[in-house]
Amino acid sequence: MADESNCSFLWRVAGVQGVGVEFLLNELGDGVMQQALRPHLAEVFLSRPAADRLARMLAMPAARLRWALPHLREVHLLPGEQARWEWPWRPLERYLVPACGLYAAARGGGWGEVWQVWPERWRVCERHGRFSYVYERGPGGVDLAGVPESVRAHRVRGCLERRFGPPGAALVADAFAVAGWWWRRSPEVQQWVERAERAGLAGRDTETAWLVVYPEAVQVAQALLRYERQRAALPGGPWAAAESRLVGELAELAGSLMLPAQEWRVPVAEWLDRHHRCAGAQAVTVGAGRRDRQPVTALVHRGDGEATSSCLPWEWSDPSCVV
């Protein structure tokens, strides 16, 4: 399956062949297993010769395998010409998220659960209406039939990111950080409680709160984008009018959620302070030749490793972190 992790794929291949994953790895090359590999906990990295050996074993073109498994692409291959594999016990740049159970059943032939490499701790399968996340309990994911507003928000978010490229993705990450901060401080907001109930979720579960706050996060993202585009049109300032409009929009949203009058301003003020110090990005055309894509002039984060990371200094979805 597209975006599948190496470890997930190897477990499924081993299962089909009726062998242990340790046996399969030994067939691919040299390596040391520290403990039992499980696809929801770890990732296995291969050298090019080991990856080529896997492709030959499966009678599959190596290029097709690299297309499906992102960690078999050049940048993630182990160096050297020796056939070998490693399970480095270090955090991955991306997350291991379970694939939609219905999609995996249709595409995976019932050969075990599928875990995908994904930039976020969760993902939405629009085809089958399922939400899956890192610490999912039980197969199948969360049925989205009860939260159509979150499905609509996901589609709007996709349109926004396709239209505005990396700056749009960065502002979506910021918007989730803002909305998530609100949720962590006020999880009892009626809209969020009701949305969680309709989805069959626990009201205070940080792993599924992404789905609960999705509509408001997208509204915040749209407001941040309007602000940045107004500011980019005046690179030297003044920006007071744009800032006033942004605060007014978010005040209206916070009021509809009945958030505490002063608390909702905290992450907004932090975001404004950080973006006042951002460098301006040159205008670039995203997807030249497509009518639905426009030049991007919004300001973006300075020094971010990935466009999907937020500039705000808290991990709101980590229950161990104080926000």
PDB file of C-alpha atoms in Angstrom:
ATOM      1  CA  MET A   1       0.000   0.000   0.000  1.00  0.00           C
ATOM      2  CA  ALA A   2       1.145   3.551  -0.682  1.00  0.00           C
ATOM      3  CA  ASP A   3       2.989   5.173   2.252  1.00  0.00           C
ATOM      4  CA  GLU A   4       3.374   1.828   4.031  1.00  0.00           C
ATOM      5  CA  SER A   5       6.287   1.488   6.451  1.00  0.00           C
ATOM      6  CA  ASN A   6       9.044  -1.035   5.734  1.00  0.00           C
ATOM      7  CA  CYS A   7       8.336  -2.873   8.983  1.00  0.00           C
ATOM      8  CA  SER A   8       4.620  -3.164   8.253  1.00  0.00           C
ATOM      9  CA  PHE A   9       5.295  -4.523   4.782  1.00  0.00           C
ATOM     10  CA  LEU A  10       7.907  -7.009   6.005  1.00  0.00           C
ATOM     11  CA  TRP A  11       5.551  -8.350   8.689  1.00  0.00           C
ATOM     12  CA  ARG A  12       2.846  -8.883   6.090  1.00  0.00           C
ATOM     13  CA  VAL A  13       5.206 -10.546   3.618  1.00  0.00           C
ATOM     14  CA  ALA A  14       6.486 -12.841   6.370  1.00  0.00           C
ATOM     15  CA  GLY A  15       2.917 -13.739   7.307  1.00  0.00           C
ATOM     16  CA  VAL A  16       1.986 -14.618   3.739  1.00  0.00           C
ATOM     17  CA  GLN A  17       5.097 -16.786   3.417  1.00  0.00           C
ATOM     18  CA  GLY A  18       4.417 -18.493   6.735  1.00  0.00           C
ATOM     19  CA  VAL A  19       7.772 -17.502   8.263  1.00  0.00           C
ATOM     20  CA  GLY A  20       8.853 -15.258  11.110  1.00  0.00           C
ATOM     21  CA  VAL A  21       9.963 -11.712  10.375  1.00  0.00           C
ATOM     22  CA  GLU A  22      13.381 -12.605  11.827  1.00  0.00           C
ATOM     23  CA  PHE A  23      13.812 -15.277   9.147  1.00  0.00           C
ATOM     24  CA  LEU A  24      12.812 -12.839   6.404  1.00  0.00           C
ATOM     25  CA  LEU A  25      15.253 -10.181   7.621  1.00  0.00           C
ATOM     26  CA  ASN A  26      18.095 -12.695   7.676  1.00  0.00           C
ATOM     27  CA  GLU A  27      17.296 -13.521   4.056  1.00  0.00           C
ATOM     28  CA  LEU A  28      17.635  -9.833   3.181  1.00  0.00           C
ATOM     29  CA  GLY A  29      21.038  -9.263   4.767  1.00  0.00           C
ATOM     30  CA  ASP A  30      22.973  -8.732   7.966  1.00  0.00           C
ATOM     31  CA  GLY A  31      21.559  -6.998  11.002  1.00  0.00           C
ATOM     32  CA  VAL A  32      21.034  -7.242  14.723  1.00  0.00           C
ATOM     33  CA  MET A  33      17.534  -7.402  16.205  1.00  0.00           C
ATOM     34  CA  GLN A  34      17.390  -5.788  19.624  1.00  0.00           C
ATOM     35  CA  GLN A  35      13.928  -7.164  20.367  1.00  0.00           C
ATOM     36  CA  ALA A  36      10.805  -8.260  18.524  1.00  0.00           C
ATOM     37  CA  LEU A  37       9.960  -5.773  15.805  1.00  0.00           C
ATOM     38  CA  ARG A  38       6.373  -4.564  15.762  1.00  0.00           C
ATOM     39  CA  PRO A  39       5.196  -2.219  12.997  1.00  0.00           C
ATOM     40  CA  HIS A  40       3.375   0.124  15.367  1.00  0.00           C
ATOM     41  CA  LEU A  41       6.546   0.647  17.440  1.00  0.00           C
ATOM     42  CA  ALA A  42       9.473   0.635  15.062  1.00  0.00           C
ATOM     43  CA  GLU A  43      10.751   0.999  11.533  1.00  0.00           C
ATOM     44  CA  VAL A  44      13.345  -1.097   9.716  1.00  0.00           C
ATOM     45  CA  PHE A  45      15.780   0.542   7.310  1.00  0.00           C
ATOM     46  CA  LEU A  46      17.482  -1.329   4.455  1.00  0.00           C
ATOM     47  CA  SER A  47      20.544  -0.765   2.320  1.00  0.00           C
ATOM     48  CA  ARG A  48      20.086  -0.636  -1.455  1.00  0.00           C
ATOM     49  CA  PRO A  49      21.324  -4.233  -1.943  1.00  0.00           C
ATOM     50  CA  ALA A  50      18.892  -5.468   0.731  1.00  0.00           C
ATOM     51  CA  ALA A  51      16.031  -3.518  -0.876  1.00  0.00           C
ATOM     52  CA  ASP A  52      16.919  -4.944  -4.292  1.00  0.00           C
ATOM     53  CA  ARG A  53      16.998  -8.440  -2.760  1.00  0.00           C
ATOM     54  CA  LEU A  54      13.499  -7.888  -1.342  1.00  0.00           C
ATOM     55  CA  ALA A  55      12.227  -6.785  -4.762  1.00  0.00           C
ATOM     56  CA  ARG A  56      13.715  -9.885  -6.431  1.00  0.00           C
ATOM     57  CA  MET A  57      12.249 -12.117  -3.722  1.00  0.00           C
ATOM     58  CA  LEU A  58       8.788 -10.724  -4.494  1.00  0.00           C
ATOM     59  CA  ALA A  59       9.304 -10.626  -8.279  1.00  0.00           C
ATOM     60  CA  MET A  60       8.401  -6.953  -8.108  1.00  0.00           C
ATOM     61  CA  PRO A  61      10.109  -4.036  -9.888  1.00  0.00           C
ATOM     62  CA  ALA A  62      12.337  -2.218  -7.408  1.00  0.00           C
ATOM     63  CA  ALA A  63      11.001   1.134  -8.625  1.00  0.00           C
ATOM     64  CA  ARG A  64       7.432   0.122  -7.761  1.00  0.00           C
ATOM     65  CA  LEU A  65       8.507  -0.965  -4.295  1.00  0.00           C
ATOM     66  CA  ARG A  66      10.283   2.362  -3.715  1.00  0.00           C
ATOM     67  CA  TRP A  67       7.203   4.224  -4.909  1.00  0.00           C
ATOM     68  CA  ALA A  68       4.992   2.469  -2.351  1.00  0.00           C
ATOM     69  CA  LEU A  69       7.399   2.403   0.613  1.00  0.00           C
ATOM     70  CA  PRO A  70       8.754   5.896   1.354  1.00  0.00           C
ATOM     71  CA  HIS A  71      11.579   4.595   3.553  1.00  0.00           C
ATOM     72  CA  LEU A  72      12.995   2.627   0.613  1.00  0.00           C
ATOM     73  CA  ARG A  73      13.709   5.828  -1.281  1.00  0.00           C
ATOM     74  CA  GLU A  74      17.250   7.047  -1.756  1.00  0.00           C
ATOM     75  CA  VAL A  75      17.406   9.483   1.155  1.00  0.00           C
ATOM     76  CA  HIS A  76      16.419   6.775   3.673  1.00  0.00           C
ATOM     77  CA  LEU A  77      18.588   3.901   2.429  1.00  0.00           C
ATOM     78  CA  LEU A  78      21.460   2.740   4.619  1.00  0.00           C
ATOM     79  CA  PRO A  79      24.862   3.629   3.137  1.00  0.00           C
ATOM     80  CA  GLY A  80      27.221   1.092   1.638  1.00  0.00           C
ATOM     81  CA  GLU A  81      27.085  -1.802  -0.799  1.00  0.00           C
ATOM     82  CA  GLN A  82      26.534  -4.508   1.807  1.00  0.00           C
ATOM     83  CA  ALA A  83      23.101  -6.139   2.046  1.00  0.00           C
ATOM     84  CA  ARG A  84      22.056  -5.173   5.562  1.00  0.00           C
ATOM     85  CA  TRP A  85      19.235  -3.828   7.674  1.00  0.00           C
ATOM     86  CA  GLU A  86      18.957  -1.801  10.859  1.00  0.00           C
ATOM     87  CA  TRP A  87      16.351  -1.032  13.445  1.00  0.00           C
ATOM     88  CA  PRO A  88      17.695   2.190  14.966  1.00  0.00           C
ATOM     89  CA  TRP A  89      15.966   2.994  18.237  1.00  0.00           C
ATOM     90  CA  ARG A  90      15.477   6.678  17.574  1.00  0.00           C
ATOM     91  CA  PRO A  91      12.448   8.877  16.928  1.00  0.00           C
ATOM     92  CA  LEU A  92      11.305   8.985  13.321  1.00  0.00           C
ATOM     93  CA  GLU A  93      10.861  12.275  11.497  1.00  0.00           C
ATOM     94  CA  ARG A  94       7.327  11.117  10.726  1.00  0.00           C
ATOM     95  CA  TYR A  95       4.741   8.988  12.517  1.00  0.00           C
ATOM     96  CA  LEU A  96       3.584   5.388  12.147  1.00  0.00           C
ATOM     97  CA  VAL A  97      -0.189   5.581  11.727  1.00  0.00           C
ATOM     98  CA  PRO A  98      -2.555   2.643  11.112  1.00  0.00           C
ATOM     99  CA  ALA A  99      -4.133   2.663   7.687  1.00  0.00           C
ATOM    100  CA  CYS A 100      -7.905   2.769   7.343  1.00  0.00           C
ATOM    101  CA  GLY A 101      -9.019  -0.775   8.157  1.00  0.00           C
ATOM    102  CA  LEU A 102     -11.510  -0.919   5.278  1.00  0.00           C
ATOM    103  CA  TYR A 103      -8.974   0.360   2.746  1.00  0.00           C
ATOM    104  CA  ALA A 104      -6.319  -2.045   4.037  1.00  0.00           C
ATOM    105  CA  ALA A 105      -8.734  -4.959   3.790  1.00  0.00           C
ATOM    106  CA  ALA A 106      -9.554  -4.062   0.194  1.00  0.00           C
ATOM    107  CA  ARG A 107      -5.957  -3.484  -0.907  1.00  0.00           C
ATOM    108  CA  GLY A 108      -3.975  -5.711   1.438  1.00  0.00           C
ATOM    109  CA  GLY A 109      -5.750  -8.993   0.830  1.00  0.00           C
ATOM    110  CA  GLY A 110      -6.370  -9.491   4.538  1.00  0.00           C
ATOM    111  CA  TRP A 111      -2.629 -10.037   5.124  1.00  0.00           C
ATOM    112  CA  GLY A 112      -2.449  -8.251   8.442  1.00  0.00           C
ATOM    113  CA  GLU A 113      -2.715  -4.662   9.647  1.00  0.00           C
ATOM    114  CA  VAL A 114      -1.049  -1.929   7.607  1.00  0.00           C
ATOM    115  CA  TRP A 115       0.933   0.913   9.190  1.00  0.00           C
ATOM    116  CA  GLN A 116       1.790   3.965   7.146  1.00  0.00           C
ATOM    117  CA  VAL A 117       4.485   6.610   7.366  1.00  0.00           C
ATOM    118  CA  TRP A 118       2.686   9.927   7.786  1.00  0.00           C
ATOM    119  CA  PRO A 119       3.682  13.515   8.699  1.00  0.00           C
ATOM    120  CA  GLU A 120       0.927  13.787  11.313  1.00  0.00           C
ATOM    121  CA  ARG A 121      -0.195  11.619  14.221  1.00  0.00           C
ATOM    122  CA  TRP A 122      -3.479  10.889  12.441  1.00  0.00           C
ATOM    123  CA  ARG A 123      -5.015  10.711   8.991  1.00  0.00           C
ATOM    124  CA  VAL A 124      -8.437  10.713   7.358  1.00  0.00           C
ATOM    125  CA  CYS A 125      -9.553   8.218   4.718  1.00  0.00           C
ATOM    126  CA  GLU A 126     -12.174  10.089   2.715  1.00  0.00           C
ATOM    127  CA  ARG A 127     -12.996   7.035   0.604  1.00  0.00           C
ATOM    128  CA  HIS A 128     -14.259   5.038   3.570  1.00  0.00           C
ATOM    129  CA  GLY A 129     -14.982   7.834   6.049  1.00  0.00           C
ATOM    130  CA  ARG A 130     -12.516   6.738   8.713  1.00  0.00           C
ATOM    131  CA  PHE A 131     -10.151   8.582  11.066  1.00  0.00           C
ATOM    132  CA  SER A 132      -7.096   6.633  12.259  1.00  0.00           C
ATOM    133  CA  TYR A 133      -4.460   7.718  14.750  1.00  0.00           C
ATOM    134  CA  VAL A 134      -1.215   6.610  16.349  1.00  0.00           C
ATOM    135  CA  TYR A 135      -2.566   4.977  19.506  1.00  0.00           C
ATOM    136  CA  GLU A 136      -5.740   3.643  17.953  1.00  0.00           C
ATOM    137  CA  ARG A 137      -7.538   1.036  20.041  1.00  0.00           C
ATOM    138  CA  GLY A 138      -8.975  -1.703  17.895  1.00  0.00           C
ATOM    139  CA  PRO A 139      -9.138  -2.054  14.096  1.00  0.00           C
ATOM    140  CA  GLY A 140     -11.167   0.001  11.680  1.00  0.00           C
ATOM    141  CA  GLY A 141     -10.606   3.535  12.909  1.00  0.00           C
ATOM    142  CA  VAL A 142     -13.223   6.099  13.901  1.00  0.00           C
ATOM    143  CA  ASP A 143     -16.368   6.272  11.769  1.00  0.00           C
ATOM    144  CA  LEU A 144     -16.808   9.848  10.511  1.00  0.00           C
ATOM    145  CA  ALA A 145     -20.505   9.516   9.671  1.00  0.00           C
ATOM    146  CA  GLY A 146     -21.459  11.336  12.867  1.00  0.00           C
ATOM    147  CA  VAL A 147     -19.184  14.350  12.282  1.00  0.00           C
ATOM    148  CA  PRO A 148     -19.817  15.589   8.723  1.00  0.00           C
ATOM    149  CA  GLU A 149     -18.534  19.045   9.702  1.00  0.00           C
ATOM    150  CA  SER A 150     -15.091  17.557  10.375  1.00  0.00           C
ATOM    151  CA  VAL A 151     -15.159  15.812   6.996  1.00  0.00           C
ATOM    152  CA  ARG A 152     -15.978  19.130   5.319  1.00  0.00           C
ATOM    153  CA  ALA A 153     -13.181  20.806   7.254  1.00  0.00           C
ATOM    154  CA  HIS A 154     -10.732  18.150   6.046  1.00  0.00           C
ATOM    155  CA  ARG A 155     -11.706  18.836   2.435  1.00  0.00           C
ATOM    156  CA  VAL A 156     -11.374  22.596   2.887  1.00  0.00           C
ATOM    157  CA  ARG A 157      -7.967  22.080   4.483  1.00  0.00           C
ATOM    158  CA  GLY A 158      -6.883  19.995   1.472  1.00  0.00           C
ATOM    159  CA  CYS A 159      -8.039  22.699  -0.950  1.00  0.00           C
ATOM    160  CA  LEU A 160      -6.212  25.355   1.067  1.00  0.00           C
ATOM    161  CA  GLU A 161      -2.930  23.427   1.072  1.00  0.00           C
ATOM    162  CA  ARG A 162      -3.159  22.583  -2.630  1.00  0.00           C
ATOM    163  CA  ARG A 163      -3.878  26.216  -3.459  1.00  0.00           C
ATOM    164  CA  PHE A 164      -1.243  27.854  -1.283  1.00  0.00           C
ATOM    165  CA  GLY A 165       1.407  25.160  -0.981  1.00  0.00           C
ATOM    166  CA  PRO A 166       3.930  25.088   1.918  1.00  0.00           C
ATOM    167  CA  PRO A 167       2.778  28.421   3.425  1.00  0.00           C
ATOM    168  CA  GLY A 168      -0.753  27.042   3.586  1.00  0.00           C
ATOM    169  CA  ALA A 169       0.454  23.844   5.284  1.00  0.00           C
ATOM    170  CA  ALA A 170       2.473  25.857   7.808  1.00  0.00           C
ATOM    171  CA  LEU A 171      -0.523  28.006   8.699  1.00  0.00           C
ATOM    172  CA  VAL A 172      -2.738  24.920   9.096  1.00  0.00           C
ATOM    173  CA  ALA A 173      -0.188  23.562  11.591  1.00  0.00           C
ATOM    174  CA  ASP A 174      -0.293  26.881  13.443  1.00  0.00           C
ATOM    175  CA  ALA A 175      -4.084  26.846  13.433  1.00  0.00           C
ATOM    176  CA  PHE A 176      -4.203  23.379  14.988  1.00  0.00           C
ATOM    177  CA  ALA A 177      -1.751  24.586  17.648  1.00  0.00           C
ATOM    178  CA  VAL A 178      -4.035  27.529  18.456  1.00  0.00           C
ATOM    179  CA  ALA A 179      -7.281  25.515  18.443  1.00  0.00           C
ATOM    180  CA  GLY A 180      -5.581  22.690  20.343  1.00  0.00           C
ATOM    181  CA  TRP A 181      -4.413  25.121  23.031  1.00  0.00           C
ATOM    182  CA  TRP A 182      -7.995  26.283  23.400  1.00  0.00           C
ATOM    183  CA  TRP A 183      -9.201  22.674  23.640  1.00  0.00           C
ATOM    184  CA  ARG A 184      -6.617  21.734  26.265  1.00  0.00           C
ATOM    185  CA  ARG A 185      -7.758  24.660  28.441  1.00  0.00           C
ATOM    186  CA  SER A 186     -11.500  24.282  27.767  1.00  0.00           C
ATOM    187  CA  PRO A 187     -12.323  20.715  26.669  1.00  0.00           C
ATOM    188  CA  GLU A 188     -15.828  21.122  28.078  1.00  0.00           C
ATOM    189  CA  VAL A 189     -16.876  23.459  25.221  1.00  0.00           C
ATOM    190  CA  GLN A 190     -20.327  22.257  24.206  1.00  0.00           C
ATOM    191  CA  GLN A 191     -19.576  21.942  20.479  1.00  0.00           C
ATOM    192  CA  TRP A 192     -16.516  19.802  21.155  1.00  0.00           C
ATOM    193  CA  VAL A 193     -18.220  17.595  23.720  1.00  0.00           C
ATOM    194  CA  GLU A 194     -21.149  16.943  21.402  1.00  0.00           C
ATOM    195  CA  ARG A 195     -18.860  16.287  18.435  1.00  0.00           C
ATOM    196  CA  ALA A 196     -16.851  13.751  20.430  1.00  0.00           C
ATOM    197  CA  GLU A 197     -20.057  12.007  21.516  1.00  0.00           C
ATOM    198  CA  ARG A 198     -21.345  11.800  17.961  1.00  0.00           C
ATOM    199  CA  ALA A 199     -18.062  10.195  16.867  1.00  0.00           C
ATOM    200  CA  GLY A 200     -18.101   7.801  19.819  1.00  0.00           C
ATOM    201  CA  LEU A 201     -14.935   9.305  21.294  1.00  0.00           C
ATOM    202  CA  ALA A 202     -13.783  10.058  24.809  1.00  0.00           C
ATOM    203  CA  GLY A 203     -14.182  13.774  25.396  1.00  0.00           C
ATOM    204  CA  ARG A 204     -10.686  14.421  26.766  1.00  0.00           C
ATOM    205  CA  ASP A 205      -8.585  12.115  24.572  1.00  0.00           C
ATOM    206  CA  THR A 206      -5.702  14.138  23.130  1.00  0.00           C
ATOM    207  CA  GLU A 207      -5.124  11.574  20.366  1.00  0.00           C
ATOM    208  CA  THR A 208      -8.569  12.111  18.857  1.00  0.00           C
ATOM    209  CA  ALA A 209      -8.993  15.786  19.689  1.00  0.00           C
ATOM    210  CA  TRP A 210      -7.619  16.616  16.218  1.00  0.00           C
ATOM    211  CA  LEU A 211     -10.924  15.386  14.816  1.00  0.00           C
ATOM    212  CA  VAL A 212     -12.972  17.186  17.476  1.00  0.00           C
ATOM    213  CA  VAL A 213     -11.425  20.626  16.831  1.00  0.00           C
ATOM    214  CA  TYR A 214     -11.021  20.204  13.054  1.00  0.00           C
ATOM    215  CA  PRO A 215     -13.754  22.662  11.944  1.00  0.00           C
ATOM    216  CA  GLU A 216     -12.516  25.432  14.248  1.00  0.00           C
ATOM    217  CA  ALA A 217      -8.874  24.776  13.328  1.00  0.00           C
ATOM    218  CA  VAL A 218      -9.688  25.286   9.660  1.00  0.00           C
ATOM    219  CA  GLN A 219     -11.526  28.514  10.468  1.00  0.00           C
ATOM    220  CA  VAL A 220      -8.451  29.704  12.358  1.00  0.00           C
ATOM    221  CA  ALA A 221      -6.214  28.695   9.423  1.00  0.00           C
ATOM    222  CA  GLN A 222      -8.328  30.702   6.990  1.00  0.00           C
ATOM    223  CA  ALA A 223      -8.119  33.757   9.262  1.00  0.00           C
ATOM    224  CA  LEU A 224      -4.337  33.404   9.635  1.00  0.00           C
ATOM    225  CA  LEU A 225      -3.945  33.085   5.890  1.00  0.00           C
ATOM    226  CA  ARG A 226      -5.982  36.225   5.233  1.00  0.00           C
ATOM    227  CA  TYR A 227      -3.831  38.088   7.757  1.00  0.00           C
ATOM    228  CA  GLU A 228      -0.554  36.912   6.207  1.00  0.00           C
ATOM    229  CA  ARG A 229      -1.657  37.779   2.684  1.00  0.00           C
ATOM    230  CA  GLN A 230      -2.668  41.257   3.820  1.00  0.00           C
ATOM    231  CA  ARG A 231       0.655  41.648   5.587  1.00  0.00           C
ATOM    232  CA  ALA A 232       2.665  40.346   2.645  1.00  0.00           C
ATOM    233  CA  ALA A 233       1.075  43.022   0.462  1.00  0.00           C
ATOM    234  CA  LEU A 234       2.683  45.599   2.810  1.00  0.00           C
ATOM    235  CA  PRO A 235       6.086  44.046   3.605  1.00  0.00           C
ATOM    236  CA  GLY A 236       7.258  47.143   5.452  1.00  0.00           C
ATOM    237  CA  GLY A 237       4.044  47.706   7.372  1.00  0.00           C
ATOM    238  CA  PRO A 238       1.914  49.154   8.818  1.00  0.00           C
ATOM    239  CA  TRP A 239       0.102  45.955   9.816  1.00  0.00           C
ATOM    240  CA  ALA A 240      -2.198  47.299  12.523  1.00  0.00           C
ATOM    241  CA  ALA A 241      -5.339  47.080  10.373  1.00  0.00           C
ATOM    242  CA  ALA A 242      -4.623  43.477   9.338  1.00  0.00           C
ATOM    243  CA  GLU A 243      -3.921  42.520  12.951  1.00  0.00           C
ATOM    244  CA  SER A 244      -7.130  44.144  14.135  1.00  0.00           C
ATOM    245  CA  ARG A 245      -9.154  42.213  11.552  1.00  0.00           C
ATOM    246  CA  LEU A 246      -7.508  38.947  12.579  1.00  0.00           C
ATOM    247  CA  VAL A 247      -8.141  39.484  16.282  1.00  0.00           C
ATOM    248  CA  GLY A 248     -11.733  40.461  15.513  1.00  0.00           C
ATOM    249  CA  GLU A 249     -12.341  37.292  13.501  1.00  0.00           C
ATOM    250  CA  LEU A 250     -10.850  35.052  16.164  1.00  0.00           C
ATOM    251  CA  ALA A 251     -12.730  36.894  18.914  1.00  0.00           C
ATOM    252  CA  GLU A 252     -15.975  36.111  17.103  1.00  0.00           C
ATOM    253  CA  LEU A 253     -15.004  32.429  16.803  1.00  0.00           C
ATOM    254  CA  ALA A 254     -13.935  32.269  20.471  1.00  0.00           C
ATOM    255  CA  GLY A 255     -17.227  33.889  21.452  1.00  0.00           C
ATOM    256  CA  SER A 256     -19.217  31.257  19.555  1.00  0.00           C
ATOM    257  CA  LEU A 257     -17.342  28.604  21.545  1.00  0.00           C
ATOM    258  CA  MET A 258     -17.872  30.542  24.785  1.00  0.00           C
ATOM    259  CA  LEU A 259     -14.151  30.440  25.549  1.00  0.00           C
ATOM    260  CA  PRO A 260     -12.908  32.461  28.554  1.00  0.00           C
ATOM    261  CA  ALA A 261     -12.597  36.087  27.509  1.00  0.00           C
ATOM    262  CA  GLN A 262      -8.868  36.471  28.148  1.00  0.00           C
ATOM    263  CA  GLU A 263      -7.522  32.935  27.783  1.00  0.00           C
ATOM    264  CA  TRP A 264      -8.315  32.536  24.084  1.00  0.00           C
ATOM    265  CA  ARG A 265      -6.024  35.498  23.329  1.00  0.00           C
ATOM    266  CA  VAL A 266      -2.883  33.827  24.739  1.00  0.00           C
ATOM    267  CA  PRO A 267      -1.953  31.585  21.762  1.00  0.00           C
ATOM    268  CA  VAL A 268      -3.078  34.270  19.323  1.00  0.00           C
ATOM    269  CA  ALA A 269      -0.774  36.842  20.915  1.00  0.00           C
ATOM    270  CA  GLU A 270       2.094  34.328  20.867  1.00  0.00           C
ATOM    271  CA  TRP A 271       1.510  33.606  17.193  1.00  0.00           C
ATOM    272  CA  LEU A 272       1.385  37.298  16.287  1.00  0.00           C
ATOM    273  CA  ASP A 273       4.595  37.971  18.179  1.00  0.00           C
ATOM    274  CA  ARG A 274       6.411  35.162  16.393  1.00  0.00           C
ATOM    275  CA  HIS A 275       5.130  36.113  12.962  1.00  0.00           C
ATOM    276  CA  HIS A 276       6.174  39.706  13.426  1.00  0.00           C
ATOM    277  CA  ARG A 277       9.695  38.264  13.486  1.00  0.00           C
ATOM    278  CA  CYS A 278       9.226  36.072  10.398  1.00  0.00           C
ATOM    279  CA  ALA A 279      11.126  36.663   7.217  1.00  0.00           C
ATOM    280  CA  GLY A 280       9.124  37.417   4.112  1.00  0.00           C
ATOM    281  CA  ALA A 281       8.960  34.742   1.430  1.00  0.00           C
ATOM    282  CA  GLN A 282       9.323  35.623  -2.217  1.00  0.00           C
ATOM    283  CA  ALA A 283       6.184  35.150  -4.244  1.00  0.00           C
ATOM    284  CA  VAL A 284       6.192  31.756  -5.933  1.00  0.00           C
ATOM    285  CA  THR A 285       3.702  30.082  -8.196  1.00  0.00           C
ATOM    286  CA  VAL A 286       2.492  26.727  -6.924  1.00  0.00           C
ATOM    287  CA  GLY A 287       1.445  24.289  -9.626  1.00  0.00           C
ATOM    288  CA  ALA A 288       2.035  26.576 -12.589  1.00  0.00           C
ATOM    289  CA  GLY A 289      -0.494  25.989 -15.325  1.00  0.00           C
ATOM    290  CA  ARG A 290      -3.307  25.017 -12.966  1.00  0.00           C
ATOM    291  CA  ARG A 291      -6.147  27.512 -12.837  1.00  0.00           C
ATOM    292  CA  ASP A 292      -7.051  26.582  -9.265  1.00  0.00           C
ATOM    293  CA  ARG A 293      -3.597  27.486  -7.923  1.00  0.00           C
ATOM    294  CA  GLN A 294      -2.550  31.029  -7.230  1.00  0.00           C
ATOM    295  CA  PRO A 295       0.721  32.797  -6.481  1.00  0.00           C
ATOM    296  CA  VAL A 296       1.615  32.494  -2.813  1.00  0.00           C
ATOM    297  CA  THR A 297       2.814  35.619  -1.054  1.00  0.00           C
ATOM    298  CA  ALA A 298       2.050  34.711   2.549  1.00  0.00           C
ATOM    299  CA  LEU A 299       4.908  34.899   5.010  1.00  0.00           C
ATOM    300  CA  VAL A 300       6.249  31.588   6.238  1.00  0.00           C
ATOM    301  CA  HIS A 301       8.179  30.369   9.253  1.00  0.00           C
ATOM    302  CA  ARG A 302      11.876  31.007   9.476  1.00  0.00           C
ATOM    303  CA  GLY A 303      14.039  27.912   9.889  1.00  0.00           C
ATOM    304  CA  ASP A 304      11.280  25.305  10.152  1.00  0.00           C
ATOM    305  CA  GLY A 305      12.415  21.808   9.305  1.00  0.00           C
ATOM    306  CA  GLU A 306       9.119  20.964   7.623  1.00  0.00           C
ATOM    307  CA  ALA A 307       6.265  23.029   6.293  1.00  0.00           C
ATOM    308  CA  THR A 308       3.812  21.026   8.391  1.00  0.00           C
ATOM    309  CA  SER A 309       5.435  22.005  11.696  1.00  0.00           C
ATOM    310  CA  SER A 310       4.051  24.854  13.780  1.00  0.00           C
ATOM    311  CA  CYS A 311       6.098  27.813  14.955  1.00  0.00           C
ATOM    312  CA  LEU A 312       4.256  27.768  18.288  1.00  0.00           C
ATOM    313  CA  PRO A 313       6.349  26.329  21.128  1.00  0.00           C
ATOM    314  CA  TRP A 314       3.996  23.714  22.561  1.00  0.00           C
ATOM    315  CA  GLU A 315       2.891  20.172  21.724  1.00  0.00           C
ATOM    316  CA  TRP A 316      -0.774  20.508  22.559  1.00  0.00           C
ATOM    317  CA  SER A 317      -1.554  16.895  21.583  1.00  0.00           C
ATOM    318  CA  ASP A 318       1.038  15.483  24.004  1.00  0.00           C
ATOM    319  CA  PRO A 319      -0.806  14.849  27.282  1.00  0.00           C
ATOM    320  CA  SER A 320       2.461  15.062  29.229  1.00  0.00           C
ATOM    321  CA  CYS A 321       3.130  18.633  28.057  1.00  0.00           C
ATOM    322  CA  VAL A 322       1.755  21.665  29.843  1.00  0.00           C
ATOM    323  CA  VAL A 323       0.167  24.256  27.572  1.00  0.00           C
TER     324      VAL A 323
END
